[in-house]
PDB file of C-alpha atoms in Angstrom:
ATOM      1  CA  MET A   1     132.639 134.688 -55.526  1.00 84.00           C
ATOM      2  CA  ARG A   2     136.024 134.246 -57.131  1.00 84.00           C
ATOM      3  CA  GLU A   3     134.754 131.329 -59.202  1.00 85.00           C
ATOM      4  CA  ILE A   4     131.710 133.334 -60.340  1.00 85.00           C
ATOM      5  CA  ARG A   5     133.949 136.313 -61.242  1.00 87.00           C
ATOM      6  CA  GLY A   6     135.991 134.129 -63.597  1.00 86.00           C
ATOM      7  CA  GLU A   7     138.278 136.268 -65.806  1.00 89.00           C
ATOM      8  CA  LYS A   8     136.609 139.544 -64.879  1.00 90.00           C
ATOM      9  CA  THR A   9     138.354 141.965 -62.611  1.00 92.00           C
ATOM     10  CA  GLN A  10     136.983 142.931 -59.239  1.00 93.00           C
ATOM     11  CA  GLN A  11     136.368 146.425 -60.694  1.00 93.00           C
ATOM     12  CA  GLN A  12     134.278 144.978 -63.562  1.00 92.00           C
ATOM     13  CA  MET A  13     132.223 142.933 -61.118  1.00 90.00           C
ATOM     14  CA  ALA A  14     131.823 145.895 -58.785  1.00 91.00           C
ATOM     15  CA  LEU A  15     130.437 147.916 -61.695  1.00 91.00           C
ATOM     16  CA  ASP A  16     128.066 145.096 -62.633  1.00 88.00           C
ATOM     17  CA  PHE A  17     126.642 145.090 -59.127  1.00 89.00           C
ATOM     18  CA  ASN A  18     126.790 148.867 -58.537  1.00 89.00           C
ATOM     19  CA  LEU A  19     129.398 148.553 -55.777  1.00 91.00           C
ATOM     20  CA  SER A  20     132.789 150.076 -55.125  1.00 92.00           C
ATOM     21  CA  ARG A  21     135.705 147.820 -55.927  1.00 93.00           C
ATOM     22  CA  GLU A  22     136.681 147.922 -52.253  1.00 94.00           C
ATOM     23  CA  ALA A  23     133.220 146.754 -51.149  1.00 92.00           C
ATOM     24  CA  TYR A  24     133.308 143.932 -53.747  1.00 91.00           C
ATOM     25  CA  SER A  25     136.819 142.930 -52.682  1.00 93.00           C
ATOM     26  CA  LYS A  26     135.782 142.756 -49.024  1.00 92.00           C
ATOM     27  CA  MET A  27     132.857 140.544 -49.850  1.00 91.00           C
ATOM     28  CA  GLU A  28     135.039 138.302 -52.054  1.00 89.00           C
ATOM     29  CA  ASN A  29     137.732 137.858 -49.381  1.00 89.00           C
ATOM     30  CA  GLY A  30     135.145 137.249 -46.631  1.00 85.00           C
ATOM     31  CA  SER A  31     135.836 140.300 -44.494  1.00 88.00           C
ATOM     32  CA  ARG A  32     132.336 141.629 -45.273  1.00 90.00           C
ATOM     33  CA  LYS A  33     129.092 139.683 -45.649  1.00 87.00           C
ATOM     34  CA  VAL A  34     127.670 139.477 -49.142  1.00 88.00           C
ATOM     35  CA  GLN A  35     124.495 141.617 -49.224  1.00 87.00           C
ATOM     36  CA  ALA A  36     121.318 139.630 -49.828  1.00 87.00           C
ATOM     37  CA  ASP A  37     120.428 141.358 -53.080  1.00 89.00           C
ATOM     38  CA  ILE A  38     123.961 140.890 -54.409  1.00 89.00           C
ATOM     39  CA  ALA A  39     123.892 137.210 -53.359  1.00 90.00           C
ATOM     40  CA  LEU A  40     120.641 136.613 -55.289  1.00 90.00           C
ATOM     41  CA  ARG A  41     121.984 138.294 -58.389  1.00 89.00           C
ATOM     42  CA  MET A  42     125.270 136.399 -58.137  1.00 89.00           C
ATOM     43  CA  MET A  43     123.416 133.077 -57.869  1.00 91.00           C
ATOM     44  CA  GLU A  44     121.319 133.976 -60.915  1.00 88.00           C
ATOM     45  CA  ARG A  45     124.511 134.839 -62.803  1.00 86.00           C
ATOM     46  CA  GLY A  46     126.832 132.135 -61.536  1.00 87.00           C
ATOM     47  CA  ASP A  47     124.457 129.307 -60.574  1.00 93.00           C
ATOM     48  CA  ASN A  48     127.261 128.148 -58.290  1.00 92.00           C
ATOM     49  CA  ALA A  49     126.457 125.513 -55.605  1.00 94.00           C
ATOM     50  CA  ARG A  50     129.696 126.241 -53.698  1.00 93.00           C
ATOM     51  CA  PHE A  51     128.675 129.886 -53.424  1.00 91.00           C
ATOM     52  CA  ALA A  52     125.233 128.809 -52.195  1.00 94.00           C
ATOM     53  CA  PHE A  53     126.779 126.592 -49.504  1.00 95.00           C
ATOM     54  CA  GLU A  54     129.014 129.387 -48.264  1.00 90.00           C
ATOM     55  CA  LEU A  55     126.292 131.974 -48.306  1.00 90.00           C
ATOM     56  CA  ARG A  56     123.994 129.847 -46.121  1.00 93.00           C
ATOM     57  CA  HIS A  57     126.883 129.245 -43.723  1.00 91.00           C
ATOM     58  CA  GLN A  58     127.784 132.954 -43.696  1.00 87.00           C
ATOM     59  CA  TYR A  59     124.275 134.033 -42.800  1.00 88.00           C
ATOM     60  CA  THR A  60     123.104 131.198 -40.564  1.00 93.00           C
ATOM     61  CA  ASN A  61     126.239 129.420 -39.404  1.00 93.00           C
ATOM     62  CA  THR A  62     124.468 126.214 -40.317  1.00 96.00           C
ATOM     63  CA  GLY A  63     124.268 123.805 -43.226  1.00 96.00           C
ATOM     64  CA  PRO A  64     126.946 121.925 -45.061  1.00 96.00           C
ATOM     65  CA  ARG A  65     130.238 123.640 -45.904  1.00 95.00           C
ATOM     66  CA  TRP A  66     131.788 122.974 -49.231  1.00 96.00           C
ATOM     67  CA  LEU A  67     134.329 120.121 -48.693  1.00 97.00           C
ATOM     68  CA  ASP A  68     137.699 121.265 -49.976  1.00 94.00           C
ATOM     69  CA  GLY A  69     140.193 119.700 -47.600  1.00 96.00           C
ATOM     70  CA  PRO A  70     143.197 117.656 -48.693  1.00 97.00           C
ATOM     71  CA  ASN A  71     141.471 114.266 -48.103  1.00 97.00           C
ATOM     72  CA  VAL A  72     138.216 114.922 -49.973  1.00 97.00           C
ATOM     73  CA  ASP A  73     137.500 113.244 -53.286  1.00 97.00           C
ATOM     74  CA  LEU A  74     134.767 115.031 -55.206  1.00 97.00           C
ATOM     75  CA  HIS A  75     134.673 112.737 -58.230  1.00 98.00           C
ATOM     76  CA  HIS A  76     131.006 111.945 -58.836  1.00 98.00           C
ATOM     77  CA  ALA A  77     131.567 108.200 -58.273  1.00 98.00           C
ATOM     78  CA  SER A  78     133.328 108.792 -54.923  1.00 98.00           C
ATOM     79  CA  VAL A  79     130.646 111.265 -53.824  1.00 98.00           C
ATOM     80  CA  LYS A  80     127.958 108.700 -54.715  1.00 98.00           C
ATOM     81  CA  GLU A  81     129.621 105.962 -52.681  1.00 98.00           C
ATOM     82  CA  LYS A  82     130.154 108.288 -49.675  1.00 98.00           C
ATOM     83  CA  THR A  83     126.534 109.498 -49.923  1.00 98.00           C
ATOM     84  CA  LEU A  84     125.222 105.907 -49.842  1.00 98.00           C
ATOM     85  CA  GLU A  85     127.465 105.158 -46.877  1.00 98.00           C
ATOM     86  CA  GLU A  86     126.273 108.205 -44.935  1.00 98.00           C
ATOM     87  CA  LEU A  87     122.632 107.548 -45.769  1.00 98.00           C
ATOM     88  CA  GLU A  88     122.878 103.917 -44.558  1.00 98.00           C
ATOM     89  CA  GLU A  89     124.523 105.044 -41.344  1.00 98.00           C
ATOM     90  CA  ALA A  90     121.866 107.686 -40.754  1.00 98.00           C
ATOM     91  CA  MET A  91     119.045 105.259 -41.465  1.00 98.00           C
ATOM     92  CA  LYS A  92     120.507 102.658 -39.113  1.00 98.00           C
ATOM     93  CA  ALA A  93     120.943 105.207 -36.295  1.00 97.00           C
ATOM     94  CA  LEU A  94     117.428 106.516 -36.835  1.00 96.00           C
ATOM     95  CA  ARG A  95     115.878 103.049 -36.886  1.00 96.00           C
ATOM     96  CA  GLU A  96     117.634 102.049 -33.701  1.00 95.00           C
ATOM     97  CA  PHE A  97     116.651 105.095 -31.709  1.00 95.00           C
ATOM     98  CA  ASN A  98     113.149 104.951 -30.272  1.00 92.00           C
ATOM     99  CA  LEU A  99     111.228 108.100 -31.132  1.00 91.00           C
ATOM    100  CA  ALA A 100     107.781 106.594 -30.492  1.00 91.00           C
ATOM    101  CA  ARG A 101     107.503 108.562 -27.201  1.00 90.00           C
ATOM    102  CA  SER A 102     107.699 112.013 -25.870  1.00 91.00           C
ATOM    103  CA  LEU A 103     111.149 113.464 -26.436  1.00 91.00           C
ATOM    104  CA  LYS A 104     110.925 114.967 -22.946  1.00 90.00           C
ATOM    105  CA  SER A 105     111.142 111.441 -21.590  1.00 91.00           C
ATOM    106  CA  ILE A 106     114.630 110.819 -23.021  1.00 91.00           C
ATOM    107  CA  SER A 107     116.882 110.021 -20.157  1.00 92.00           C
ATOM    108  CA  HIS A 108     120.222 111.559 -19.396  1.00 93.00           C
ATOM    109  CA  TRP A 109     122.062 108.432 -20.507  1.00 94.00           C
ATOM    110  CA  GLU A 110     120.063 108.247 -23.771  1.00 93.00           C
ATOM    111  CA  ARG A 111     121.077 111.769 -24.777  1.00 94.00           C
ATOM    112  CA  PRO A 112     124.427 110.729 -26.344  1.00 95.00           C
ATOM    113  CA  GLU A 113     122.541 108.240 -28.444  1.00 95.00           C
ATOM    114  CA  ALA A 114     120.158 111.013 -29.629  1.00 95.00           C
ATOM    115  CA  GLU A 115     123.172 113.261 -30.392  1.00 96.00           C
ATOM    116  CA  LYS A 116     124.649 110.372 -32.426  1.00 97.00           C
ATOM    117  CA  VAL A 117     121.444 110.197 -34.491  1.00 97.00           C
ATOM    118  CA  LEU A 118     121.699 113.929 -35.176  1.00 97.00           C
ATOM    119  CA  GLU A 119     125.361 113.586 -36.099  1.00 98.00           C
ATOM    120  CA  GLU A 120     124.645 110.820 -38.583  1.00 98.00           C
ATOM    121  CA  MET A 121     121.760 112.794 -40.111  1.00 98.00           C
ATOM    122  CA  VAL A 122     123.873 115.913 -40.530  1.00 98.00           C
ATOM    123  CA  GLU A 123     126.555 113.832 -42.184  1.00 98.00           C
ATOM    124  CA  ALA A 124     123.968 112.414 -44.597  1.00 98.00           C
ATOM    125  CA  VAL A 125     122.667 115.909 -45.391  1.00 98.00           C
ATOM    126  CA  THR A 126     126.237 117.064 -46.178  1.00 98.00           C
ATOM    127  CA  ALA A 127     126.785 114.105 -48.421  1.00 98.00           C
ATOM    128  CA  LEU A 128     123.441 114.527 -50.203  1.00 98.00           C
ATOM    129  CA  GLU A 129     123.954 118.238 -50.797  1.00 98.00           C
ATOM    130  CA  HIS A 130     127.386 117.558 -52.263  1.00 98.00           C
ATOM    131  CA  MET A 131     125.905 114.803 -54.455  1.00 98.00           C
ATOM    132  CA  VAL A 132     123.262 117.259 -55.790  1.00 98.00           C
ATOM    133  CA  ALA A 133     125.905 119.934 -56.427  1.00 98.00           C
ATOM    134  CA  ILE A 134     128.351 117.547 -58.144  1.00 98.00           C
ATOM    135  CA  LEU A 135     125.673 116.052 -60.375  1.00 98.00           C
ATOM    136  CA  CYS A 136     124.374 119.475 -61.358  1.00 97.00           C
ATOM    137  CA  GLU A 137     127.875 120.653 -62.146  1.00 96.00           C
ATOM    138  CA  ASN A 138     128.982 117.565 -64.083  1.00 97.00           C
ATOM    139  CA  LEU A 139     125.702 117.203 -65.960  1.00 97.00           C
ATOM    140  CA  GLU A 140     125.506 120.957 -66.591  1.00 96.00           C
ATOM    141  CA  ILE A 141     122.090 121.124 -64.933  1.00 97.00           C
ATOM    142  CA  SER A 142     121.230 124.344 -63.160  1.00 97.00           C
ATOM    143  CA  PHE A 143     121.632 124.094 -59.390  1.00 97.00           C
ATOM    144  CA  VAL A 144     119.232 127.011 -58.931  1.00 96.00           C
ATOM    145  CA  ASP A 145     116.634 125.529 -61.291  1.00 96.00           C
ATOM    146  CA  THR A 146     116.904 122.142 -59.524  1.00 97.00           C
ATOM    147  CA  TRP A 147     115.937 123.792 -56.238  1.00 97.00           C
ATOM    148  CA  GLN A 148     113.268 126.015 -57.823  1.00 96.00           C
ATOM    149  CA  ASN A 149     111.619 122.911 -59.402  1.00 97.00           C
ATOM    150  CA  HIS A 150     111.701 121.214 -55.960  1.00 98.00           C
ATOM    151  CA  TYR A 151     109.978 124.236 -54.362  1.00 97.00           C
ATOM    152  CA  LEU A 152     107.288 124.141 -57.027  1.00 98.00           C
ATOM    153  CA  GLN A 153     106.652 120.477 -56.293  1.00 98.00           C
ATOM    154  CA  LEU A 154     106.416 121.210 -52.545  1.00 98.00           C
ATOM    155  CA  LYS A 155     103.925 123.984 -53.238  1.00 98.00           C
ATOM    156  CA  ALA A 156     101.842 121.720 -55.519  1.00 98.00           C
ATOM    157  CA  LYS A 157     101.628 119.140 -52.701  1.00 98.00           C
ATOM    158  CA  GLY A 158     100.550 121.824 -50.269  1.00 98.00           C
ATOM    159  CA  TRP A 159     103.671 121.400 -48.135  1.00 98.00           C
ATOM    160  CA  LEU A 160     104.970 124.912 -48.821  1.00 97.00           C
ATOM    161  CA  SER A 161     102.919 128.125 -48.905  1.00 94.00           C
TER     162      SER A 161
END
């Protein structure tokens, strides 16, 4: 929210969203969840992938978190290489794990292998979502529009109602 706010004050943002400054401040510092209608309006205004990542996590406790630790390199070339690495690892794990059977038949000793497949896929999802966000940001392509276009394609294929 701080990035979306930019140079505006919390008071100015609160007025824009018909909130008290205190309510806006609590949402910005994370002590209060961002209301769904405010989140949608902020995404329309800010088109900020980082905000989208954190919103999903805030409401579902799932999905990638925005990587901002001291060892992360978010240069587009580094993100590309890491994404390829994670995709290759996920594909290898998925290929090597036999899913051509009932999942109820997975034995106790195969379960760690299944969990490893899930771990590799989640790492690949995190890498891919960061790659999408970084490319949108660096190419100045709308993150929101990119997803909206994807949803339209899924609907056209009959995969989404």
